[in-house]
Short mmCIF file of C-alpha atoms and ligand atoms in Angstrom, two decimals:
data_model
loop_
_atom_site.label_atom_id
_atom_site.label_comp_id
_atom_site.label_asym_id
_atom_site.label_seq_id
_atom_site.Cartn_x
_atom_site.Cartn_y
_atom_site.Cartn_z
CA MET A 1 -14.51 -24.32 2.40
CA PRO A 2 -11.71 -23.55 -0.10
CA ILE A 3 -12.47 -21.44 -3.14
CA SER A 4 -12.48 -23.14 -6.56
CA ALA A 5 -11.27 -21.68 -9.87
CA ALA A 6 -14.91 -21.35 -10.97
CA ASP A 7 -15.68 -19.22 -7.89
CA THR A 8 -12.93 -16.78 -8.78
CA ALA A 9 -13.74 -16.46 -12.50
CA LEU A 10 -14.44 -12.93 -13.71
CA PRO A 11 -17.73 -12.14 -15.42
CA ARG A 12 -17.06 -12.11 -19.20
CA ASP A 13 -18.32 -8.55 -19.71
CA VAL A 14 -15.85 -6.74 -17.40
CA PRO A 15 -14.28 -3.94 -19.49
CA THR A 16 -10.53 -4.27 -20.05
CA ASP A 17 -9.78 -1.43 -22.51
CA LEU A 18 -9.04 2.27 -22.13
CA LEU A 19 -11.94 4.70 -22.12
CA ILE A 20 -11.04 7.78 -24.16
CA GLY A 21 -13.53 10.34 -25.43
CA GLY A 22 -16.41 7.92 -24.85
CA ARG A 23 -14.80 5.13 -26.86
CA TRP A 24 -13.36 1.91 -25.46
CA ARG A 25 -10.15 0.91 -27.18
CA PRO A 26 -6.93 -1.03 -26.54
CA ALA A 27 -3.63 0.71 -25.85
CA LYS A 28 -2.00 2.11 -29.02
CA SER A 29 0.96 -0.22 -28.43
CA GLY A 30 -1.33 -3.23 -28.05
CA GLN A 31 0.33 -3.96 -24.70
CA ARG A 32 -1.67 -5.49 -21.85
CA LEU A 33 -1.02 -5.72 -18.15
CA THR A 34 -1.97 -8.72 -16.04
CA VAL A 35 -4.31 -8.28 -13.10
CA SER A 36 -3.93 -11.02 -10.47
CA ASP A 37 -5.81 -12.23 -7.44
CA PRO A 38 -3.49 -11.55 -4.46
CA ALA A 39 -5.02 -14.48 -2.59
CA THR A 40 -4.10 -17.06 -5.25
CA GLU A 41 -1.50 -15.21 -7.37
CA GLN A 42 -3.49 -16.43 -10.40
CA ALA A 43 -4.11 -14.08 -13.35
CA LEU A 44 -7.63 -12.65 -13.50
CA ALA A 45 -7.56 -10.50 -16.63
CA GLN A 46 -5.38 -8.76 -19.21
CA VAL A 47 -6.06 -5.04 -19.23
CA ALA A 48 -4.85 -2.38 -21.72
CA ASP A 49 -1.45 -1.07 -20.66
CA GLY A 50 -1.60 2.54 -21.82
CA SER A 51 1.37 4.75 -22.70
CA ALA A 52 2.12 8.47 -22.76
CA GLU A 53 0.64 8.55 -26.27
CA ASP A 54 -2.69 7.19 -24.95
CA ALA A 55 -2.53 9.62 -22.03
CA LYS A 56 -2.12 12.59 -24.40
CA GLU A 57 -5.06 11.46 -26.49
CA ALA A 58 -7.17 11.12 -23.37
CA LEU A 59 -6.13 14.65 -22.33
CA SER A 60 -7.21 16.09 -25.68
CA ALA A 61 -10.55 14.29 -25.35
CA ALA A 62 -11.03 15.64 -21.80
CA ALA A 63 -10.06 19.18 -22.87
CA ARG A 64 -12.48 19.07 -25.85
CA ALA A 65 -15.29 17.72 -23.66
CA PHE A 66 -14.68 20.40 -21.01
CA PHE A 67 -15.95 23.20 -23.30
CA ALA A 68 -19.42 21.69 -23.37
CA PHE A 69 -19.42 19.98 -19.96
CA ARG A 70 -18.58 23.17 -18.03
CA LYS A 71 -21.72 24.77 -19.49
CA THR A 72 -24.10 22.02 -18.40
CA SER A 73 -26.22 23.01 -15.42
CA ALA A 74 -25.42 21.84 -11.92
CA TYR A 75 -28.87 20.18 -11.95
CA GLN A 76 -28.10 18.22 -15.12
CA ARG A 77 -24.80 17.03 -13.64
CA SER A 78 -26.60 16.16 -10.44
CA ALA A 79 -29.07 14.00 -12.41
CA TRP A 80 -26.22 12.10 -14.13
CA LEU A 81 -24.50 11.56 -10.79
CA ARG A 82 -27.74 10.37 -9.18
CA THR A 83 -28.20 7.85 -11.99
CA TRP A 84 -24.57 6.75 -11.55
CA PHE A 85 -25.17 6.33 -7.79
CA GLU A 86 -28.24 4.18 -8.44
CA ALA A 87 -26.30 2.06 -10.96
CA ILE A 88 -23.49 1.49 -8.43
CA ARG A 89 -26.05 0.42 -5.83
CA ARG A 90 -27.70 -1.89 -8.35
CA GLU A 91 -24.32 -3.44 -9.25
CA ARG A 92 -23.24 -3.60 -5.59
CA HIS A 93 -22.55 -7.34 -5.52
CA ASN A 94 -20.73 -7.50 -8.83
CA LEU A 95 -18.53 -4.53 -7.94
CA ALA A 96 -17.77 -5.96 -4.50
CA ARG A 97 -16.78 -9.28 -6.04
CA LEU A 98 -14.43 -7.51 -8.43
CA ILE A 99 -12.87 -5.60 -5.50
CA THR A 100 -12.33 -8.81 -3.56
CA LEU A 101 -10.81 -10.55 -6.55
CA GLU A 102 -8.31 -7.86 -7.48
CA ASN A 103 -7.61 -6.35 -4.05
CA GLY A 104 -8.07 -9.33 -1.75
CA LYS A 105 -10.25 -7.76 0.95
CA PRO A 106 -13.06 -9.93 2.37
CA LEU A 107 -16.38 -9.68 0.52
CA THR A 108 -18.19 -8.10 3.50
CA GLU A 109 -15.59 -5.33 3.46
CA ALA A 110 -15.81 -5.02 -0.32
CA LEU A 111 -19.58 -4.57 -0.02
CA ALA A 112 -18.99 -1.89 2.61
CA GLU A 113 -16.51 -0.23 0.25
CA VAL A 114 -19.07 -0.15 -2.59
CA ASP A 115 -21.54 1.52 -0.22
CA TYR A 116 -18.83 4.00 0.85
CA ALA A 117 -17.96 4.66 -2.82
CA ALA A 118 -21.61 5.16 -3.72
CA SER A 119 -22.07 7.54 -0.77
CA PHE A 120 -19.60 10.01 -2.36
CA VAL A 121 -21.54 9.96 -5.61
CA GLU A 122 -24.81 10.57 -3.78
CA TRP A 123 -23.35 13.31 -1.58
CA PHE A 124 -21.79 15.23 -4.47
CA SER A 125 -24.86 14.78 -6.69
CA GLU A 126 -26.51 16.94 -4.05
CA GLU A 127 -23.64 19.20 -3.01
CA GLY A 128 -22.90 20.20 -6.63
CA LYS A 129 -26.12 22.24 -6.59
CA ARG A 130 -24.71 24.32 -3.75
CA ALA A 131 -21.62 25.82 -5.43
CA TYR A 132 -22.76 29.24 -4.22
CA GLY A 133 -21.09 32.53 -4.99
CA ARG A 134 -21.66 35.81 -3.09
CA THR A 135 -22.21 39.50 -3.51
CA ILE A 136 -19.93 41.94 -1.70
CA PRO A 137 -21.00 45.47 -0.69
CA ALA A 138 -19.02 48.00 -2.75
CA THR A 139 -17.57 51.25 -1.38
CA GLY A 140 -19.41 53.43 -3.91
CA THR A 141 -22.86 53.24 -5.52
CA SER A 142 -21.93 52.68 -9.17
CA ARG A 143 -20.36 49.27 -8.81
CA ARG A 144 -21.59 45.82 -7.88
CA LEU A 145 -19.05 43.25 -6.68
CA LEU A 146 -19.63 39.53 -7.07
CA ALA A 147 -17.63 36.36 -6.52
CA ILE A 148 -18.68 33.30 -8.51
CA ARG A 149 -17.20 29.81 -8.59
CA GLN A 150 -16.46 27.89 -11.75
CA PRO A 151 -14.98 24.50 -12.58
CA VAL A 152 -11.17 24.48 -12.36
CA GLY A 153 -10.74 22.67 -15.68
CA VAL A 154 -9.44 19.25 -16.71
CA VAL A 155 -8.61 17.16 -13.63
CA ALA A 156 -6.06 14.35 -13.43
CA ALA A 157 -7.03 11.81 -10.74
CA ILE A 158 -4.46 9.25 -9.66
CA THR A 159 -5.91 6.61 -7.40
CA PRO A 160 -4.55 3.78 -5.20
CA TRP A 161 -5.24 0.05 -4.99
CA ASN A 162 -6.32 -0.10 -1.35
CA PHE A 163 -9.85 1.23 -1.96
CA PRO A 164 -10.27 0.57 -5.70
CA ALA A 165 -13.80 2.08 -5.80
CA ALA A 166 -14.08 4.64 -3.01
CA MET A 167 -10.89 6.55 -3.76
CA ILE A 168 -12.16 6.99 -7.32
CA THR A 169 -15.62 8.25 -6.46
CA ARG A 170 -14.24 10.51 -3.70
CA LYS A 171 -12.31 12.38 -6.40
CA VAL A 172 -14.30 11.88 -9.58
CA ALA A 173 -17.80 12.61 -8.24
CA PRO A 174 -16.98 16.11 -6.90
CA ALA A 175 -14.94 16.91 -10.03
CA LEU A 176 -17.87 16.00 -12.28
CA ALA A 177 -20.35 17.75 -9.96
CA ALA A 178 -18.26 20.92 -10.26
CA GLY A 179 -18.28 20.71 -14.07
CA CYS A 180 -14.71 19.45 -14.59
CA THR A 181 -13.79 16.66 -16.98
CA VAL A 182 -11.58 13.93 -15.63
CA LEU A 183 -8.54 11.88 -16.57
CA LEU A 184 -8.37 8.84 -14.31
CA LYS A 185 -5.28 6.71 -13.82
CA PRO A 186 -6.25 3.90 -11.43
CA ALA A 187 -3.66 1.71 -9.75
CA SER A 188 -2.36 -0.95 -12.14
CA LEU A 189 -2.96 -3.62 -9.47
CA THR A 190 -6.73 -2.88 -9.33
CA PRO A 191 -7.88 -1.41 -12.65
CA LEU A 192 -10.98 -3.62 -13.12
CA THR A 193 -13.14 -1.84 -10.54
CA ALA A 194 -12.21 1.51 -12.09
CA LEU A 195 -13.19 0.36 -15.56
CA ALA A 196 -16.47 -1.12 -14.29
CA LEU A 197 -17.30 2.19 -12.55
CA ALA A 198 -16.46 4.15 -15.70
CA ARG A 199 -18.80 2.02 -17.73
CA LEU A 200 -21.58 2.66 -15.26
CA TRP A 201 -20.94 6.42 -15.57
CA GLN A 202 -21.23 6.09 -19.32
CA GLU A 203 -24.46 4.08 -19.00
CA ALA A 204 -25.77 6.73 -16.61
CA GLY A 205 -25.55 9.21 -19.51
CA GLY A 206 -22.19 10.77 -18.59
CA PRO A 207 -21.14 12.68 -21.75
CA ASP A 208 -18.31 11.39 -23.94
CA GLY A 209 -14.95 12.65 -22.69
CA SER A 210 -16.25 13.67 -19.25
CA LEU A 211 -14.52 10.67 -17.68
CA ASN A 212 -11.50 9.10 -19.41
CA VAL A 213 -9.61 6.15 -17.98
CA VAL A 214 -6.03 5.23 -18.79
CA THR A 215 -4.93 1.99 -17.14
CA SER A 216 -1.17 1.52 -17.17
CA THR A 217 1.90 0.09 -15.48
CA LYS A 218 3.80 3.21 -16.61
CA ALA A 219 2.45 5.55 -13.97
CA ALA A 220 5.26 8.10 -14.22
CA ALA A 221 4.95 8.38 -18.03
CA ILE A 222 1.17 8.89 -17.84
CA VAL A 223 1.33 11.43 -15.03
CA ASP A 224 4.23 13.30 -16.66
CA ALA A 225 2.32 13.54 -19.95
CA TRP A 226 -0.61 15.09 -18.08
CA MET A 227 1.29 17.35 -15.71
CA ALA A 228 3.54 18.78 -18.41
CA ASP A 229 0.42 20.05 -20.21
CA PHE A 230 -1.11 23.38 -19.29
CA ARG A 231 -4.61 22.08 -20.01
CA VAL A 232 -4.55 19.94 -16.85
CA ARG A 233 -5.48 22.47 -14.14
CA LYS A 234 -5.87 20.18 -11.16
CA VAL A 235 -4.19 17.00 -9.92
CA THR A 236 -5.74 14.91 -7.18
CA PHE A 237 -3.79 11.99 -5.77
CA THR A 238 -4.00 9.40 -3.01
CA GLY A 239 -0.84 7.47 -2.29
CA SER A 240 2.56 7.64 -0.64
CA THR A 241 4.22 10.79 0.68
CA PRO A 242 7.34 10.46 -1.57
CA ILE A 243 5.15 10.36 -4.69
CA GLY A 244 3.09 13.26 -3.35
CA GLN A 245 6.30 15.26 -2.87
CA ASP A 246 7.26 14.48 -6.45
CA LEU A 247 3.86 15.70 -7.69
CA ILE A 248 4.31 18.97 -5.78
CA LYS A 249 7.56 19.52 -7.72
CA LYS A 250 5.95 18.58 -11.03
CA SER A 251 2.96 20.84 -10.47
CA ALA A 252 5.25 23.90 -10.34
CA ALA A 253 5.76 24.21 -14.11
CA GLN A 254 2.06 24.66 -14.90
CA VAL A 255 1.03 25.86 -11.41
CA GLN A 256 -1.54 23.09 -11.18
CA ARG A 257 -3.85 22.94 -8.15
CA LEU A 258 -3.19 19.93 -5.95
CA SER A 259 -5.13 17.75 -3.55
CA LEU A 260 -2.87 15.17 -1.93
CA GLU A 261 -3.99 12.43 0.42
CA LEU A 262 -0.68 10.92 1.53
CA GLY A 263 0.69 8.51 4.12
CA GLY A 264 -0.31 8.26 7.73
CA GLN A 265 1.17 6.76 10.90
CA ALA A 266 -1.90 6.82 13.07
CA PRO A 267 -1.61 6.64 16.86
CA PHE A 268 -4.33 4.74 18.75
CA VAL A 269 -4.22 6.15 22.27
CA VAL A 270 -6.01 4.24 25.02
CA PHE A 271 -6.43 5.95 28.41
CA ASP A 272 -7.01 4.12 31.66
CA ASP A 273 -10.69 5.14 31.80
CA ALA A 274 -11.51 3.73 28.33
CA ASP A 275 -14.32 1.24 27.81
CA LEU A 276 -12.09 -1.68 26.82
CA GLU A 277 -14.73 -3.70 25.05
CA ARG A 278 -15.63 -0.78 22.79
CA THR A 279 -11.94 0.04 22.34
CA ILE A 280 -11.02 -3.47 21.16
CA ALA A 281 -13.96 -3.45 18.74
CA ALA A 282 -12.67 -0.13 17.36
CA LEU A 283 -9.13 -1.50 17.20
CA LEU A 284 -10.28 -4.38 14.98
CA VAL A 285 -11.92 -1.98 12.55
CA SER A 286 -9.20 0.61 12.57
CA LYS A 287 -6.33 -1.88 12.29
CA PHE A 288 -7.78 -4.74 10.24
CA ARG A 289 -9.94 -2.91 7.68
CA ASN A 290 -8.37 -3.98 4.39
CA GLY A 291 -5.75 -5.91 6.40
CA GLY A 292 -4.27 -2.67 7.75
CA GLN A 293 -3.67 -1.35 4.21
CA SER A 294 -5.27 2.03 4.77
CA CYS A 295 -3.73 5.46 5.29
CA VAL A 296 -5.97 5.92 8.34
CA ALA A 297 -5.16 2.47 9.81
CA SER A 298 -3.94 2.69 13.39
CA ASN A 299 -0.23 1.97 13.42
CA ARG A 300 0.96 2.70 16.96
CA MET A 301 -1.14 1.49 19.90
CA LEU A 302 -0.25 3.72 22.86
CA VAL A 303 -1.80 2.30 26.04
CA GLN A 304 -1.76 3.77 29.56
CA ARG A 305 0.39 1.48 31.70
CA THR A 306 -2.23 0.74 34.38
CA ILE A 307 -4.49 -1.01 31.85
CA LEU A 308 -1.73 -2.45 29.67
CA PRO A 309 -2.06 -6.13 30.77
CA ALA A 310 -5.87 -6.09 30.29
CA PHE A 311 -5.53 -4.40 26.88
CA ILE A 312 -2.86 -6.87 25.70
CA SER A 313 -4.81 -9.95 26.74
CA ARG A 314 -8.10 -8.72 25.15
CA ALA A 315 -6.35 -7.52 21.97
CA THR A 316 -4.40 -10.79 21.60
CA ALA A 317 -7.57 -12.89 22.05
CA ALA A 318 -9.51 -10.83 19.52
CA VAL A 319 -6.71 -10.64 16.94
CA SER A 320 -5.75 -14.32 17.07
CA ALA A 321 -9.42 -15.28 16.54
CA LEU A 322 -9.57 -13.48 13.17
CA ARG A 323 -10.27 -15.85 10.31
CA ILE A 324 -7.78 -15.49 7.45
CA GLY A 325 -8.35 -16.70 3.89
CA HIS A 326 -9.65 -15.92 0.41
CA GLY A 327 -11.97 -12.94 0.65
CA LEU A 328 -14.78 -14.78 -1.19
CA GLU A 329 -14.87 -17.57 1.45
CA PRO A 330 -17.77 -17.04 3.85
CA GLY A 331 -16.68 -15.91 7.29
CA VAL A 332 -13.21 -14.70 6.27
CA GLU A 333 -12.24 -11.52 8.13
CA LEU A 334 -8.68 -10.99 6.87
CA GLY A 335 -7.50 -11.35 3.27
CA PRO A 336 -4.01 -11.28 1.76
CA LEU A 337 -1.77 -8.25 1.37
CA ILE A 338 -1.79 -6.72 -2.08
CA ASP A 339 1.52 -8.12 -3.36
CA GLN A 340 4.91 -9.52 -2.49
CA ALA A 341 6.40 -6.07 -1.87
CA GLY A 342 3.63 -5.30 0.65
CA ARG A 343 4.20 -8.59 2.43
CA THR A 344 7.99 -8.14 2.53
CA LYS A 345 7.56 -4.73 4.12
CA VAL A 346 5.22 -6.00 6.85
CA LEU A 347 7.47 -8.97 7.66
CA SER A 348 10.49 -6.69 7.81
CA HIS A 349 8.68 -4.45 10.34
CA ILE A 350 7.90 -7.50 12.52
CA LYS A 351 11.46 -8.80 12.27
CA ASP A 352 12.95 -5.39 13.04
CA ALA A 353 10.72 -4.97 16.13
CA LEU A 354 11.60 -8.44 17.45
CA ALA A 355 15.31 -7.85 16.88
CA LYS A 356 15.03 -4.60 18.90
CA GLY A 357 13.32 -6.17 21.93
CA ALA A 358 9.59 -6.39 21.10
CA GLN A 359 7.64 -9.48 22.26
CA LEU A 360 5.49 -11.55 19.91
CA LYS A 361 2.07 -12.38 21.41
CA SER A 362 0.38 -13.73 18.31
CA GLY A 363 1.01 -14.36 14.58
CA GLY A 364 4.18 -12.96 13.09
CA GLN A 365 4.52 -15.26 10.08
CA ALA A 366 3.63 -15.38 6.41
CA LEU A 367 1.24 -18.23 5.50
CA GLU A 368 2.71 -21.09 3.49
CA GLY A 369 1.51 -21.53 -0.10
CA ALA A 370 0.04 -19.19 -2.68
CA GLY A 371 -1.23 -15.72 -1.77
CA PHE A 372 0.39 -12.80 0.08
CA PHE A 373 -0.96 -13.68 3.50
CA VAL A 374 0.52 -12.56 6.82
CA GLN A 375 -0.96 -13.81 10.09
CA PRO A 376 -2.72 -11.21 12.24
CA THR A 377 0.03 -10.20 14.62
CA VAL A 378 0.35 -8.65 18.09
CA LEU A 379 3.65 -7.17 19.28
CA THR A 380 4.23 -5.71 22.73
CA ASP A 381 7.14 -3.81 24.31
CA VAL A 382 7.37 -1.78 21.16
CA GLY A 383 9.40 1.41 21.40
CA PRO A 384 11.10 4.28 19.60
CA GLY A 385 13.60 3.35 16.90
CA MET A 386 11.51 0.41 15.68
CA LEU A 387 10.11 0.62 12.14
CA VAL A 388 6.58 -0.12 13.38
CA MET A 389 6.77 3.12 15.38
CA GLU A 390 8.26 5.24 12.64
CA GLU A 391 6.85 4.10 9.31
CA GLU A 392 3.44 3.13 7.99
CA THR A 393 3.38 -0.69 8.30
CA PHE A 394 0.35 -1.13 5.99
CA GLY A 395 -0.40 -4.59 7.32
CA PRO A 396 -2.13 -6.60 10.04
CA VAL A 397 0.24 -5.77 12.91
CA VAL A 398 -0.90 -4.46 16.29
CA ALA A 399 2.19 -2.82 17.82
CA ILE A 400 1.65 -1.94 21.47
CA SER A 401 3.63 0.55 23.53
CA ALA A 402 2.98 1.97 27.04
CA PHE A 403 2.76 5.50 28.48
CA ASP A 404 2.14 6.84 31.97
CA THR A 405 0.43 10.25 31.89
CA GLU A 406 -2.04 11.94 29.56
CA GLU A 407 0.62 14.49 28.57
CA GLU A 408 3.05 11.72 27.68
CA GLY A 409 0.38 9.85 25.66
CA VAL A 410 -0.43 12.95 23.65
CA ALA A 411 3.25 13.82 23.16
CA LEU A 412 3.99 10.31 21.87
CA ALA A 413 0.97 10.48 19.57
CA ASN A 414 2.19 13.77 18.15
CA ALA A 415 5.81 12.59 17.77
CA SER A 416 5.42 11.93 14.05
CA PRO A 417 5.93 13.99 10.91
CA PHE A 418 2.64 12.51 9.65
CA GLY A 419 -0.75 13.93 10.58
CA LEU A 420 -3.61 12.11 8.89
CA ALA A 421 -5.68 10.24 11.51
CA ALA A 422 -5.40 9.70 15.25
CA TYR A 423 -7.62 7.76 17.65
CA ALA A 424 -8.23 8.30 21.36
CA PHE A 425 -10.26 6.28 23.83
CA THR A 426 -11.54 7.62 27.13
CA GLU A 427 -14.86 7.82 29.01
CA SER A 428 -14.06 11.31 30.29
CA ALA A 429 -15.67 14.06 28.21
CA SER A 430 -13.21 16.71 29.28
CA ARG A 431 -10.21 14.49 28.56
CA ALA A 432 -11.70 13.55 25.17
CA TRP A 433 -12.04 17.23 24.25
CA ARG A 434 -8.59 18.16 25.61
CA VAL A 435 -6.91 15.32 23.76
CA ALA A 436 -8.80 15.89 20.50
CA GLU A 437 -7.68 19.52 20.50
CA ALA A 438 -4.08 18.61 21.31
CA LEU A 439 -3.67 15.96 18.58
CA GLU A 440 -1.90 17.36 15.51
CA TYR A 441 -3.94 15.41 12.97
CA GLY A 442 -6.50 16.20 10.30
CA ILE A 443 -8.88 13.47 11.53
CA VAL A 444 -9.50 12.39 15.12
CA GLY A 445 -11.58 9.34 16.05
CA LEU A 446 -12.81 9.74 19.66
CA ASN A 447 -14.05 6.36 20.89
CA GLU A 448 -14.41 5.66 17.16
CA GLY A 449 -12.35 3.37 14.91
CA LEU A 450 -13.79 4.40 11.54
CA PRO A 451 -14.32 8.17 11.23
CA SER A 452 -14.33 8.28 7.39
CA THR A 453 -17.64 9.35 5.87
CA ALA A 454 -18.66 11.24 2.72
CA GLN A 455 -20.04 14.33 4.47
CA ALA A 456 -16.93 15.02 6.61
CA PRO A 457 -13.64 16.57 5.45
CA PHE A 458 -10.95 13.92 5.03
CA GLY A 459 -7.33 15.01 4.86
CA GLY A 460 -4.03 15.31 6.63
CA TRP A 461 -1.72 17.76 8.33
CA LYS A 462 2.06 17.84 7.92
CA LEU A 463 3.54 15.16 5.59
CA SER A 464 0.08 13.57 5.22
CA GLY A 465 -1.06 15.92 2.51
CA ILE A 466 -2.74 19.02 1.19
CA GLY A 467 -6.46 19.71 0.89
CA ARG A 468 -9.60 17.86 1.88
CA GLU A 469 -11.86 15.31 0.21
CA GLY A 470 -15.50 14.67 1.01
CA ALA A 471 -17.83 17.31 2.53
CA SER A 472 -18.28 20.75 0.99
CA GLU A 473 -14.48 21.14 1.00
CA GLY A 474 -14.31 18.22 -1.43
CA LEU A 475 -16.33 20.24 -3.96
CA ASP A 476 -14.36 23.46 -3.32
CA ALA A 477 -11.23 21.57 -4.42
CA PHE A 478 -12.55 21.53 -8.01
CA LEU A 479 -13.82 25.11 -8.19
CA GLU A 480 -11.97 28.31 -9.00
CA GLU A 481 -13.03 31.64 -7.57
CA LYS A 482 -13.81 34.52 -9.93
CA TYR A 483 -14.35 38.08 -8.72
CA ILE A 484 -16.47 40.26 -10.98
CA ALA A 485 -16.52 44.04 -10.56
CA TRP A 486 -19.48 45.46 -12.44
CA GLY A 487 -19.15 49.21 -12.93
CA GLY A 488 -21.13 52.00 -14.59
CA ILE A 489 -24.37 51.27 -12.76
CA ASP A 490 -26.65 54.32 -12.58
CA GLY A 491 -28.79 55.19 -9.65
C1 SIN B 501 -7.16 5.58 2.49
O1 SIN B 501 -6.68 4.66 3.11
O2 SIN B 501 -6.50 6.20 1.67
C2 SIN B 501 -8.61 5.99 2.67
C3 SIN B 501 -9.29 5.37 3.79
C4 SIN B 501 -10.66 5.96 4.07
O3 SIN B 501 -11.22 6.68 3.25
O4 SIN B 501 -11.18 5.67 5.14
#
């Protein structure tokens, strides 16, 4: 049943202003940016379009708030985070609806994202209490040596549109748990979820200035204003590798700490002893979660030649059965891409592969009419030199290539400068272990299409980034080490 305008209306109380020092206010310039539904291309809301001036004010608010916030106890911060977690769970349906409206993903996936987002808040509300230091035996008897960990300072968090809630909580919750104050710049395509989450933090008792949100279309101006300032001690970013490389350069002037979750180009390696039913189920999750718009989405399906025909026929049947449409329509499994640029890129990858000899088994076209839809697509006979094999497609394209031996499969999987996630499918325990060890990736899914979870370290090797999010490592990223030598002790 098609979605009506009434179905896609936003609740009237969704915040649309900047949050600075605990106060909601419009951009100084009065400018507003338009947030649209990628499934209809209709405007949803006008949100404050902040400038460098707003960013600097937010930074001063975060820096002022840090003096008091750093001194709060880990238990107090844990209590605020727990209340925030409960508020997110309570608002699960409203947040999921917002995500579907501004991002396009199906409601069932948006609900799963809210749960995923909440899980980071819950995890770090607990892990923040475990920011342990240590004592170190001294060489003499008159000194005591200690190492303690303290919040790194004001944190700038720059988050993407593909997971408008989870990529925020994965950064903001550990920063707050560690005692840092935060400047958040959410993606201008999906700012509504960010603002709704910030309001829930405020309602949970989060102190004024602990979380500041600057929504803006002028990403470079905002980030430059923050990174040029010594008071920002940590920058955490999820997005493309070129922007990550730029942030590495910008961080040099103030020697800011960095966590970078950058692009991927994930191989999905299927060996001849794989359980094909389980493998296809994992393929659907790994490839079609958020329509393939995920850094951990499988991009290159490498399949052992002996099972290639069976894999292609099962994958084609499963992919062509996916129901495409507005994410609020019941039963929809695949929404639109985020915007015209995203759609153009995906279509150009399909066209390039077909021009270079790939075969189209299913899909391959944009849908007519409004919305940035691309049919779920299966390509076979894919090979080196095609864009689908070399770049992150970020769309609903299953690109299948063959290999003969285990060594060749692993070598093809590793033939990428990216190293975020890789997937391998086999029923042999020794092959699973061998392959997992050989893959040059930060995350390996073994017979598993969705490895991401709050308690495990998420992050990439090579061009895919620096640092880890989630797990205890995710808290470490916001703590500085301090060594204390205590001398003059008698006895
Ligand atoms: C991402 O695509 O950046 C994150 C995906 C995840 O956390 O699983």
